[in-house]
PDB file of C-alpha atoms in Angstrom:
ATOM      1  CA  UNK L   1     -19.082 -15.187  -2.581  1.00  0.00           C
ATOM      2  CA  UNK L   2     -18.807 -11.593  -1.498  1.00  0.00           C
ATOM      3  CA  UNK L   3     -15.661  -9.552  -2.098  1.00  0.00           C
ATOM      4  CA  UNK L   4     -15.012  -9.470   1.635  1.00  0.00           C
ATOM      5  CA  UNK L   5     -15.219 -13.316   1.787  1.00  0.00           C
ATOM      6  CA  UNK L   6     -12.965 -13.612  -1.222  1.00  0.00           C
ATOM      7  CA  UNK L   7     -10.348 -11.343   0.377  1.00  0.00           C
ATOM      8  CA  UNK L   8     -10.521 -13.373   3.600  1.00  0.00           C
ATOM      9  CA  UNK L   9      -9.765 -16.496   1.629  1.00  0.00           C
ATOM     10  CA  UNK L  10      -7.022 -14.911  -0.447  1.00  0.00           C
ATOM     11  CA  UNK L  11      -5.307 -13.538   2.704  1.00  0.00           C
ATOM     12  CA  UNK L  12      -5.619 -16.935   4.361  1.00  0.00           C
ATOM     13  CA  UNK L  13      -3.954 -18.669   1.384  1.00  0.00           C
ATOM     14  CA  UNK L  14      -1.211 -15.996   1.322  1.00  0.00           C
ATOM     15  CA  UNK L  15      -0.543 -16.581   4.980  1.00  0.00           C
ATOM     16  CA  UNK L  16      -0.456 -20.340   4.422  1.00  0.00           C
ATOM     17  CA  UNK L  17       2.191 -19.792   1.663  1.00  0.00           C
ATOM     18  CA  UNK L  18       4.300 -17.714   4.117  1.00  0.00           C
ATOM     19  CA  UNK L  19       3.946 -20.406   6.792  1.00  0.00           C
ATOM     20  CA  UNK L  20       5.056 -23.070   4.295  1.00  0.00           C
ATOM     21  CA  UNK L  21       7.968 -20.863   3.260  1.00  0.00           C
ATOM     22  CA  UNK L  22       9.049 -20.460   6.853  1.00  0.00           C
ATOM     23  CA  UNK L  23       8.852 -24.179   7.504  1.00  0.00           C
ATOM     24  CA  UNK L  24      10.809 -25.085   4.355  1.00  0.00           C
ATOM     25  CA  UNK L  25      13.445 -22.470   5.153  1.00  0.00           C
ATOM     26  CA  UNK L  26      13.956 -23.838   8.660  1.00  0.00           C
ATOM     27  CA  UNK L  27      14.586 -27.282   7.206  1.00  0.00           C
ATOM     28  CA  UNK L  28      17.057 -26.153   4.541  1.00  0.00           C
ATOM     29  CA  UNK L  29      14.758 -26.273   1.473  1.00  0.00           C
ATOM     30  CA  UNK L  30      15.849 -22.829   0.282  1.00  0.00           C
ATOM     31  CA  UNK L  31      14.648 -22.925  -3.319  1.00  0.00           C
ATOM     32  CA  UNK L  32      11.258 -24.141  -2.246  1.00  0.00           C
ATOM     33  CA  UNK L  33      11.022 -21.679   0.640  1.00  0.00           C
ATOM     34  CA  UNK L  34      11.847 -18.754  -1.730  1.00  0.00           C
ATOM     35  CA  UNK L  35       9.191 -19.857  -4.141  1.00  0.00           C
ATOM     36  CA  UNK L  36       6.476 -20.104  -1.513  1.00  0.00           C
ATOM     37  CA  UNK L  37       7.527 -16.729  -0.182  1.00  0.00           C
ATOM     38  CA  UNK L  38       7.028 -15.218  -3.636  1.00  0.00           C
ATOM     39  CA  UNK L  39       3.601 -16.867  -3.937  1.00  0.00           C
ATOM     40  CA  UNK L  40       2.513 -15.408  -0.573  1.00  0.00           C
ATOM     41  CA  UNK L  41       3.638 -11.905  -1.520  1.00  0.00           C
ATOM     42  CA  UNK L  42       1.941 -12.165  -4.899  1.00  0.00           C
ATOM     43  CA  UNK L  43      -1.372 -13.077  -3.318  1.00  0.00           C
ATOM     44  CA  UNK L  44      -0.919 -10.331  -0.755  1.00  0.00           C
ATOM     45  CA  UNK L  45      -0.412  -7.783  -3.585  1.00  0.00           C
ATOM     46  CA  UNK L  46      -3.631  -8.990  -5.242  1.00  0.00           C
ATOM     47  CA  UNK L  47      -5.508  -8.692  -1.968  1.00  0.00           C
ATOM     48  CA  UNK L  48      -4.285  -5.089  -1.452  1.00  0.00           C
ATOM     49  CA  UNK L  49      -5.163  -4.208  -5.058  1.00  0.00           C
ATOM     50  CA  UNK L  50      -8.731  -5.587  -4.668  1.00  0.00           C
ATOM     51  CA  UNK L  51      -9.165  -3.865  -1.333  1.00  0.00           C
ATOM     52  CA  UNK L  52      -8.195  -0.593  -2.950  1.00  0.00           C
ATOM     53  CA  UNK L  53     -10.473  -1.220  -5.863  1.00  0.00           C
ATOM     54  CA  UNK L  54      -7.522  -1.052  -8.244  1.00  0.00           C
ATOM     55  CA  UNK L  55      -8.845  -4.221  -9.863  1.00  0.00           C
ATOM     56  CA  UNK L  56     -11.966  -6.342  -9.694  1.00  0.00           C
ATOM     57  CA  UNK L  57     -11.989  -9.899  -8.462  1.00  0.00           C
ATOM     58  CA  UNK L  58     -12.696 -11.313 -11.929  1.00  0.00           C
ATOM     59  CA  UNK L  59      -9.614  -9.507 -13.303  1.00  0.00           C
ATOM     60  CA  UNK L  60      -7.192 -11.604 -11.318  1.00  0.00           C
ATOM     61  CA  UNK L  61      -7.185 -14.483 -13.772  1.00  0.00           C
ATOM     62  CA  UNK L  62      -6.046 -12.164 -16.521  1.00  0.00           C
ATOM     63  CA  UNK L  63      -3.091 -10.822 -14.542  1.00  0.00           C
ATOM     64  CA  UNK L  64      -1.155 -14.000 -14.105  1.00  0.00           C
ATOM     65  CA  UNK L  65       1.847 -13.564 -11.820  1.00  0.00           C
ATOM     66  CA  UNK L  66       2.753 -10.006 -12.799  1.00  0.00           C
ATOM     67  CA  UNK L  67       1.817  -7.765  -9.873  1.00  0.00           C
ATOM     68  CA  UNK L  68       3.318  -4.734 -11.654  1.00  0.00           C
ATOM     69  CA  UNK L  69       0.393  -4.443 -14.102  1.00  0.00           C
ATOM     70  CA  UNK L  70      -1.857  -5.098 -11.149  1.00  0.00           C
ATOM     71  CA  UNK L  71      -0.842  -1.893  -9.374  1.00  0.00           C
ATOM     72  CA  UNK L  72      -0.054   0.221 -12.428  1.00  0.00           C
ATOM     73  CA  UNK L  73      -3.607   1.318 -12.827  1.00  0.00           C
ATOM     74  CA  UNK L  74      -3.897   2.163  -9.122  1.00  0.00           C
ATOM     75  CA  UNK L  75      -0.747   4.167  -8.951  1.00  0.00           C
ATOM     76  CA  UNK L  76      -1.555   6.143 -12.110  1.00  0.00           C
ATOM     77  CA  UNK L  77      -5.022   6.825 -10.707  1.00  0.00           C
ATOM     78  CA  UNK L  78      -3.663   8.173  -7.440  1.00  0.00           C
ATOM     79  CA  UNK L  79      -0.967  10.283  -9.189  1.00  0.00           C
ATOM     80  CA  UNK L  80      -3.591  11.690 -11.526  1.00  0.00           C
ATOM     81  CA  UNK L  81      -5.767  12.746  -8.533  1.00  0.00           C
ATOM     82  CA  UNK L  82      -2.818  14.384  -6.809  1.00  0.00           C
ATOM     83  CA  UNK L  83      -1.827  16.210  -9.988  1.00  0.00           C
ATOM     84  CA  UNK L  84      -5.289  17.771 -10.170  1.00  0.00           C
ATOM     85  CA  UNK L  85      -5.141  18.777  -6.540  1.00  0.00           C
ATOM     86  CA  UNK L  86      -1.755  20.395  -7.038  1.00  0.00           C
ATOM     87  CA  UNK L  87      -2.671  22.590 -10.048  1.00  0.00           C
ATOM     88  CA  UNK L  88      -3.915  25.815  -8.512  1.00  0.00           C
ATOM     89  CA  UNK L  89      -5.915  24.797  -5.453  1.00  0.00           C
ATOM     90  CA  UNK L  90      -3.407  25.760  -2.762  1.00  0.00           C
ATOM     91  CA  UNK L  91      -6.108  25.604  -0.169  1.00  0.00           C
ATOM     92  CA  UNK L  92      -6.697  21.953  -0.940  1.00  0.00           C
ATOM     93  CA  UNK L  93      -2.975  21.273  -0.653  1.00  0.00           C
ATOM     94  CA  UNK L  94      -2.886  22.966   2.681  1.00  0.00           C
ATOM     95  CA  UNK L  95      -5.799  20.838   3.878  1.00  0.00           C
ATOM     96  CA  UNK L  96      -4.046  17.663   2.792  1.00  0.00           C
ATOM     97  CA  UNK L  97      -0.949  18.764   4.615  1.00  0.00           C
ATOM     98  CA  UNK L  98      -2.971  19.355   7.730  1.00  0.00           C
ATOM     99  CA  UNK L  99      -4.190  15.761   7.731  1.00  0.00           C
ATOM    100  CA  UNK L 100      -0.734  14.532   6.838  1.00  0.00           C
ATOM    101  CA  UNK L 101       0.935  16.228   9.749  1.00  0.00           C
ATOM    102  CA  UNK L 102      -1.675  14.875  12.149  1.00  0.00           C
ATOM    103  CA  UNK L 103      -0.994  11.336  11.111  1.00  0.00           C
ATOM    104  CA  UNK L 104       2.768  11.911  10.847  1.00  0.00           C
ATOM    105  CA  UNK L 105       2.701  11.050   7.156  1.00  0.00           C
ATOM    106  CA  UNK L 106       5.215  12.764   4.968  1.00  0.00           C
ATOM    107  CA  UNK L 107       2.928  13.569   2.023  1.00  0.00           C
ATOM    108  CA  UNK L 108       5.696  14.465  -0.343  1.00  0.00           C
ATOM    109  CA  UNK L 109       7.650  11.330   0.704  1.00  0.00           C
ATOM    110  CA  UNK L 110       4.702   9.179  -0.106  1.00  0.00           C
ATOM    111  CA  UNK L 111       4.403  10.610  -3.582  1.00  0.00           C
ATOM    112  CA  UNK L 112       8.178  10.178  -4.017  1.00  0.00           C
ATOM    113  CA  UNK L 113       7.870   6.561  -2.991  1.00  0.00           C
ATOM    114  CA  UNK L 114       5.290   5.912  -5.646  1.00  0.00           C
ATOM    115  CA  UNK L 115       7.491   7.588  -8.266  1.00  0.00           C
ATOM    116  CA  UNK L 116      10.483   5.500  -7.024  1.00  0.00           C
ATOM    117  CA  UNK L 117       8.440   2.329  -7.438  1.00  0.00           C
ATOM    118  CA  UNK L 118       7.871   3.219 -11.043  1.00  0.00           C
ATOM    119  CA  UNK L 119      11.581   3.923 -11.453  1.00  0.00           C
ATOM    120  CA  UNK L 120      12.328   0.376 -10.152  1.00  0.00           C
ATOM    121  CA  UNK L 121      10.135  -1.026 -12.899  1.00  0.00           C
ATOM    122  CA  UNK L 122      12.077   0.962 -15.531  1.00  0.00           C
ATOM    123  CA  UNK L 123      15.369  -0.420 -14.205  1.00  0.00           C
ATOM    124  CA  UNK L 124      14.215  -4.025 -13.955  1.00  0.00           C
ATOM    125  CA  UNK L 125      17.582  -5.692 -14.582  1.00  0.00           C
ATOM    126  CA  UNK L 126      18.968  -4.237 -11.372  1.00  0.00           C
ATOM    127  CA  UNK L 127      16.606  -6.591  -9.505  1.00  0.00           C
ATOM    128  CA  UNK L 128      17.378  -9.778 -11.360  1.00  0.00           C
ATOM    129  CA  UNK L 129      17.380 -12.495  -8.816  1.00  0.00           C
ATOM    130  CA  UNK L 130      20.826 -13.710  -9.791  1.00  0.00           C
ATOM    131  CA  UNK L 131      22.457 -10.266  -9.810  1.00  0.00           C
ATOM    132  CA  UNK L 132      20.992  -8.572  -6.799  1.00  0.00           C
ATOM    133  CA  UNK L 133      23.583  -8.015  -4.124  1.00  0.00           C
ATOM    134  CA  UNK L 134      23.263  -8.305  -0.402  1.00  0.00           C
ATOM    135  CA  UNK L 135      23.892  -4.618  -0.048  1.00  0.00           C
ATOM    136  CA  UNK L 136      21.117  -3.700  -2.539  1.00  0.00           C
ATOM    137  CA  UNK L 137      18.650  -5.987  -0.823  1.00  0.00           C
ATOM    138  CA  UNK L 138      19.548  -4.782   2.630  1.00  0.00           C
ATOM    139  CA  UNK L 139      19.074  -1.222   1.497  1.00  0.00           C
ATOM    140  CA  UNK L 140      15.627  -1.948   0.083  1.00  0.00           C
ATOM    141  CA  UNK L 141      14.556  -3.767   3.228  1.00  0.00           C
ATOM    142  CA  UNK L 142      15.680  -0.967   5.440  1.00  0.00           C
ATOM    143  CA  UNK L 143      13.695   1.449   3.381  1.00  0.00           C
ATOM    144  CA  UNK L 144      10.423  -0.494   3.593  1.00  0.00           C
ATOM    145  CA  UNK L 145      10.772  -1.651   7.198  1.00  0.00           C
ATOM    146  CA  UNK L 146       9.036   1.326   8.749  1.00  0.00           C
ATOM    147  CA  UNK L 147       5.864   2.211  10.635  1.00  0.00           C
ATOM    148  CA  UNK L 148       4.132   5.485  11.123  1.00  0.00           C
ATOM    149  CA  UNK L 149       4.022   6.084  14.876  1.00  0.00           C
ATOM    150  CA  UNK L 150       0.765   6.993  16.687  1.00  0.00           C
ATOM    151  CA  UNK L 151       0.596  10.605  17.830  1.00  0.00           C
ATOM    152  CA  UNK L 152       2.173  10.835  21.277  1.00  0.00           C
ATOM    153  CA  UNK L 153      -0.539  12.976  22.709  1.00  0.00           C
ATOM    154  CA  UNK L 154      -4.019  11.560  22.330  1.00  0.00           C
ATOM    155  CA  UNK L 155      -5.748  13.689  24.991  1.00  0.00           C
ATOM    156  CA  UNK L 156      -9.174  15.162  24.334  1.00  0.00           C
ATOM    157  CA  UNK L 157      -7.700  18.666  24.399  1.00  0.00           C
ATOM    158  CA  UNK L 158      -5.279  17.822  21.624  1.00  0.00           C
ATOM    159  CA  UNK L 159      -7.950  16.082  19.574  1.00  0.00           C
ATOM    160  CA  UNK L 160     -10.352  18.991  19.964  1.00  0.00           C
ATOM    161  CA  UNK L 161      -7.651  21.347  18.848  1.00  0.00           C
ATOM    162  CA  UNK L 162      -6.993  19.234  15.744  1.00  0.00           C
ATOM    163  CA  UNK L 163     -10.741  19.113  14.989  1.00  0.00           C
ATOM    164  CA  UNK L 164     -10.891  22.950  15.172  1.00  0.00           C
ATOM    165  CA  UNK L 165      -7.990  23.174  12.782  1.00  0.00           C
ATOM    166  CA  UNK L 166      -9.672  20.774  10.320  1.00  0.00           C
ATOM    167  CA  UNK L 167     -12.986  22.637  10.610  1.00  0.00           C
ATOM    168  CA  UNK L 168     -11.207  25.862   9.782  1.00  0.00           C
ATOM    169  CA  UNK L 169      -9.697  24.224   6.750  1.00  0.00           C
ATOM    170  CA  UNK L 170     -13.083  22.808   5.662  1.00  0.00           C
ATOM    171  CA  UNK L 171     -14.607  26.248   5.890  1.00  0.00           C
ATOM    172  CA  UNK L 172     -11.606  27.713   4.163  1.00  0.00           C
ATOM    173  CA  UNK L 173     -11.751  25.711   0.958  1.00  0.00           C
ATOM    174  CA  UNK L 174     -15.019  23.771   0.727  1.00  0.00           C
ATOM    175  CA  UNK L 175     -17.450  26.720   1.141  1.00  0.00           C
ATOM    176  CA  UNK L 176     -15.668  28.819  -1.553  1.00  0.00           C
ATOM    177  CA  UNK L 177     -15.663  25.711  -3.776  1.00  0.00           C
ATOM    178  CA  UNK L 178     -19.402  25.291  -3.237  1.00  0.00           C
ATOM    179  CA  UNK L 179     -20.040  28.906  -4.239  1.00  0.00           C
ATOM    180  CA  UNK L 180     -17.828  28.464  -7.373  1.00  0.00           C
ATOM    181  CA  UNK L 181     -19.932  25.430  -8.361  1.00  0.00           C
ATOM    182  CA  UNK L 182     -23.098  27.455  -7.872  1.00  0.00           C
ATOM    183  CA  UNK L 183     -21.791  30.111 -10.254  1.00  0.00           C
ATOM    184  CA  UNK L 184     -20.586  27.644 -12.814  1.00  0.00           C
ATOM    185  CA  UNK L 185     -23.554  25.320 -12.704  1.00  0.00           C
ATOM    186  CA  UNK L 186     -26.510  27.426 -11.623  1.00  0.00           C
ATOM    187  CA  UNK L 187     -28.981  24.714 -12.655  1.00  0.00           C
ATOM    188  CA  UNK L 188     -27.645  22.283 -10.035  1.00  0.00           C
ATOM    189  CA  UNK L 189     -29.368  22.366  -6.684  1.00  0.00           C
ATOM    190  CA  UNK L 190     -26.644  22.358  -4.115  1.00  0.00           C
ATOM    191  CA  UNK L 191     -28.171  24.455  -1.366  1.00  0.00           C
ATOM    192  CA  UNK L 192     -28.164  21.410   0.906  1.00  0.00           C
ATOM    193  CA  UNK L 193     -24.361  21.121   0.524  1.00  0.00           C
ATOM    194  CA  UNK L 194     -23.962  24.794   1.431  1.00  0.00           C
ATOM    195  CA  UNK L 195     -26.201  24.373   4.488  1.00  0.00           C
ATOM    196  CA  UNK L 196     -24.302  21.225   5.537  1.00  0.00           C
ATOM    197  CA  UNK L 197     -21.000  22.988   5.650  1.00  0.00           C
ATOM    198  CA  UNK L 198     -22.412  25.988   7.441  1.00  0.00           C
ATOM    199  CA  UNK L 199     -23.658  23.708  10.274  1.00  0.00           C
ATOM    200  CA  UNK L 200     -21.015  23.606  13.014  1.00  0.00           C
ATOM    201  CA  UNK L 201     -22.142  20.220  14.288  1.00  0.00           C
ATOM    202  CA  UNK L 202     -21.827  18.726  10.798  1.00  0.00           C
ATOM    203  CA  UNK L 203     -18.309  20.171  10.470  1.00  0.00           C
ATOM    204  CA  UNK L 204     -17.367  18.755  13.851  1.00  0.00           C
ATOM    205  CA  UNK L 205     -18.529  15.272  12.892  1.00  0.00           C
ATOM    206  CA  UNK L 206     -16.845  15.438   9.489  1.00  0.00           C
ATOM    207  CA  UNK L 207     -13.550  16.582  10.957  1.00  0.00           C
ATOM    208  CA  UNK L 208     -13.592  13.691  13.488  1.00  0.00           C
ATOM    209  CA  UNK L 209     -14.292  11.290  10.646  1.00  0.00           C
ATOM    210  CA  UNK L 210     -11.330  12.646   8.738  1.00  0.00           C
ATOM    211  CA  UNK L 211      -9.116  12.170  11.807  1.00  0.00           C
ATOM    212  CA  UNK L 212     -10.219   8.549  11.880  1.00  0.00           C
ATOM    213  CA  UNK L 213      -9.451   8.255   8.152  1.00  0.00           C
ATOM    214  CA  UNK L 214      -6.053   9.603   8.905  1.00  0.00           C
ATOM    215  CA  UNK L 215      -5.548   6.724  11.416  1.00  0.00           C
ATOM    216  CA  UNK L 216      -6.428   4.337   8.613  1.00  0.00           C
ATOM    217  CA  UNK L 217      -3.794   5.932   6.344  1.00  0.00           C
ATOM    218  CA  UNK L 218      -1.252   5.776   9.155  1.00  0.00           C
ATOM    219  CA  UNK L 219      -1.615   1.949   9.224  1.00  0.00           C
ATOM    220  CA  UNK L 220      -2.260   1.295   5.573  1.00  0.00           C
ATOM    221  CA  UNK L 221       0.504   3.169   3.742  1.00  0.00           C
ATOM    222  CA  UNK L 222       3.494   1.353   5.286  1.00  0.00           C
ATOM    223  CA  UNK L 223       1.779  -2.006   4.732  1.00  0.00           C
ATOM    224  CA  UNK L 224       1.050  -1.286   1.130  1.00  0.00           C
ATOM    225  CA  UNK L 225       4.569  -0.098   0.521  1.00  0.00           C
ATOM    226  CA  UNK L 226       6.026  -3.276   2.113  1.00  0.00           C
ATOM    227  CA  UNK L 227       4.028  -5.715  -0.004  1.00  0.00           C
ATOM    228  CA  UNK L 228       4.457  -3.702  -3.115  1.00  0.00           C
ATOM    229  CA  UNK L 229       8.239  -3.511  -3.015  1.00  0.00           C
ATOM    230  CA  UNK L 230       8.533  -7.132  -1.906  1.00  0.00           C
ATOM    231  CA  UNK L 231       6.640  -8.033  -5.029  1.00  0.00           C
ATOM    232  CA  UNK L 232       9.195  -6.188  -7.133  1.00  0.00           C
ATOM    233  CA  UNK L 233      12.053  -8.005  -5.473  1.00  0.00           C
ATOM    234  CA  UNK L 234      10.482 -11.512  -5.767  1.00  0.00           C
ATOM    235  CA  UNK L 235       8.590 -11.380  -9.052  1.00  0.00           C
ATOM    236  CA  UNK L 236      11.537 -12.583 -11.288  1.00  0.00           C
ATOM    237  CA  UNK L 237      11.317 -15.911  -9.468  1.00  0.00           C
ATOM    238  CA  UNK L 238       8.253 -16.730 -11.551  1.00  0.00           C
ATOM    239  CA  UNK L 239      10.191 -16.554 -14.864  1.00  0.00           C
ATOM    240  CA  UNK L 240      13.443 -17.942 -13.557  1.00  0.00           C
ATOM    241  CA  UNK L 241      12.225 -20.744 -11.434  1.00  0.00           C
ATOM    242  CA  UNK L 242       8.775 -21.651 -12.610  1.00  0.00           C
ATOM    243  CA  UNK L 243       9.724 -21.275 -16.273  1.00  0.00           C
ATOM    244  CA  UNK L 244      13.521 -21.804 -16.448  1.00  0.00           C
ATOM    245  CA  UNK L 245      15.490 -21.033 -19.605  1.00  0.00           C
ATOM    246  CA  UNK L 246      17.517 -24.125 -20.239  1.00  0.00           C
ATOM    247  CA  UNK L 247      19.598 -22.398 -22.873  1.00  0.00           C
ATOM    248  CA  UNK L 248      20.939 -20.155 -20.067  1.00  0.00           C
ATOM    249  CA  UNK L 249      21.900 -23.332 -18.151  1.00  0.00           C
ATOM    250  CA  UNK L 250      20.238 -21.779 -15.145  1.00  0.00           C
ATOM    251  CA  UNK L 251      20.083 -24.208 -12.287  1.00  0.00           C
ATOM    252  CA  UNK L 252      17.998 -22.674  -9.432  1.00  0.00           C
ATOM    253  CA  UNK L 253      19.112 -25.377  -6.991  1.00  0.00           C
ATOM    254  CA  UNK L 254      22.675 -24.093  -7.263  1.00  0.00           C
ATOM    255  CA  UNK L 255      21.634 -20.455  -7.073  1.00  0.00           C
ATOM    256  CA  UNK L 256      19.369 -20.475  -4.014  1.00  0.00           C
ATOM    257  CA  UNK L 257      21.871 -21.537  -1.358  1.00  0.00           C
ATOM    258  CA  UNK L 258      22.160 -20.009   2.044  1.00  0.00           C
ATOM    259  CA  UNK L 259      24.608 -17.495   0.588  1.00  0.00           C
ATOM    260  CA  UNK L 260      22.111 -15.982  -1.769  1.00  0.00           C
ATOM    261  CA  UNK L 261      20.722 -12.617  -0.424  1.00  0.00           C
ATOM    262  CA  UNK L 262      17.127 -13.662  -0.934  1.00  0.00           C
ATOM    263  CA  UNK L 263      17.781 -16.790   1.142  1.00  0.00           C
ATOM    264  CA  UNK L 264      19.867 -15.410   4.015  1.00  0.00           C
ATOM    265  CA  UNK L 265      17.464 -12.459   4.399  1.00  0.00           C
ATOM    266  CA  UNK L 266      14.356 -14.639   4.352  1.00  0.00           C
ATOM    267  CA  UNK L 267      13.448 -14.362   8.064  1.00  0.00           C
ATOM    268  CA  UNK L 268      13.232 -10.573   7.566  1.00  0.00           C
ATOM    269  CA  UNK L 269      11.348 -10.993   4.310  1.00  0.00           C
ATOM    270  CA  UNK L 270       8.848 -13.297   6.057  1.00  0.00           C
ATOM    271  CA  UNK L 271       8.386 -10.742   8.855  1.00  0.00           C
ATOM    272  CA  UNK L 272       7.773  -7.811   6.470  1.00  0.00           C
ATOM    273  CA  UNK L 273       5.192  -9.785   4.380  1.00  0.00           C
ATOM    274  CA  UNK L 274       3.415 -11.059   7.479  1.00  0.00           C
ATOM    275  CA  UNK L 275       3.248  -7.622   8.949  1.00  0.00           C
ATOM    276  CA  UNK L 276       1.667  -6.196   5.825  1.00  0.00           C
ATOM    277  CA  UNK L 277      -0.967  -8.951   5.659  1.00  0.00           C
ATOM    278  CA  UNK L 278      -1.728  -8.516   9.343  1.00  0.00           C
ATOM    279  CA  UNK L 279      -2.356  -4.844   8.933  1.00  0.00           C
ATOM    280  CA  UNK L 280      -4.688  -5.435   5.989  1.00  0.00           C
ATOM    281  CA  UNK L 281      -6.558  -7.959   8.157  1.00  0.00           C
ATOM    282  CA  UNK L 282      -6.920  -5.443  10.992  1.00  0.00           C
ATOM    283  CA  UNK L 283      -8.184  -2.753   8.577  1.00  0.00           C
ATOM    284  CA  UNK L 284     -10.719  -5.157   7.235  1.00  0.00           C
ATOM    285  CA  UNK L 285     -11.544  -6.311  10.747  1.00  0.00           C
ATOM    286  CA  UNK L 286     -11.500  -9.929   9.717  1.00  0.00           C
ATOM    287  CA  UNK L 287      -9.121 -11.730  12.074  1.00  0.00           C
ATOM    288  CA  UNK L 288      -7.972 -15.012  10.490  1.00  0.00           C
ATOM    289  CA  UNK L 289      -6.163 -17.940  12.115  1.00  0.00           C
ATOM    290  CA  UNK L 290      -4.311 -20.546  10.183  1.00  0.00           C
TER     291      UNK L 290
END
């Protein structure tokens, strides 16, 4: 089975879990509906992690239900890359900001969101399923219920202008970088790289490709953030419901009533999780019906 086929199957199962959760909720089986919701979100997190190459398919069986470890490697990897870019390469940062402004992505806000996710892990008790308040949950859902709008003006004139700006940025930091590499590693043959970036047609094609990549980011980042934070909210269900501590006299049937925040907010939770999975499907270009 290919990775793409595996992801298709995993997303299909995740959507089936969400559908089961929705059906159970509508019939008043709140504990069961919450459990299936958590299962769907967990599989969604694993699908996103595999898609991003944070983990390999054969690593899933070693992760169990804990999606935190699943994303930890990926987040640290991205933060490490960004730390390198922010050292003294201001031209690189300017180039990233150019792409960010084209796609309406707040670059600093995205980094802040990753750091915030790590803070949530450090303050785990705040999100205990028994103690979380309706206000806390509503605040979290409001924060992750966002999309990055498409640019209002998609005319050829505007796109050509953006391409020119990107080409200028490419010439502004890649060519100097190539020459630095030549000086540092004279034995490496990189004349072809130099020639490539001096060719206006190549730069034009590359800039258009980067704009398309920006469109991918515009769709992907909100979806990833949704499924990731939903995993943080729902993960304690595994230890509290699947493996209850009888010494605590914890009765999940008495906890998950319609008055519990994770129950009365479930229609919105279903929508957020389904939206995230749908975006991943569209990016993979593998429409799935269940």
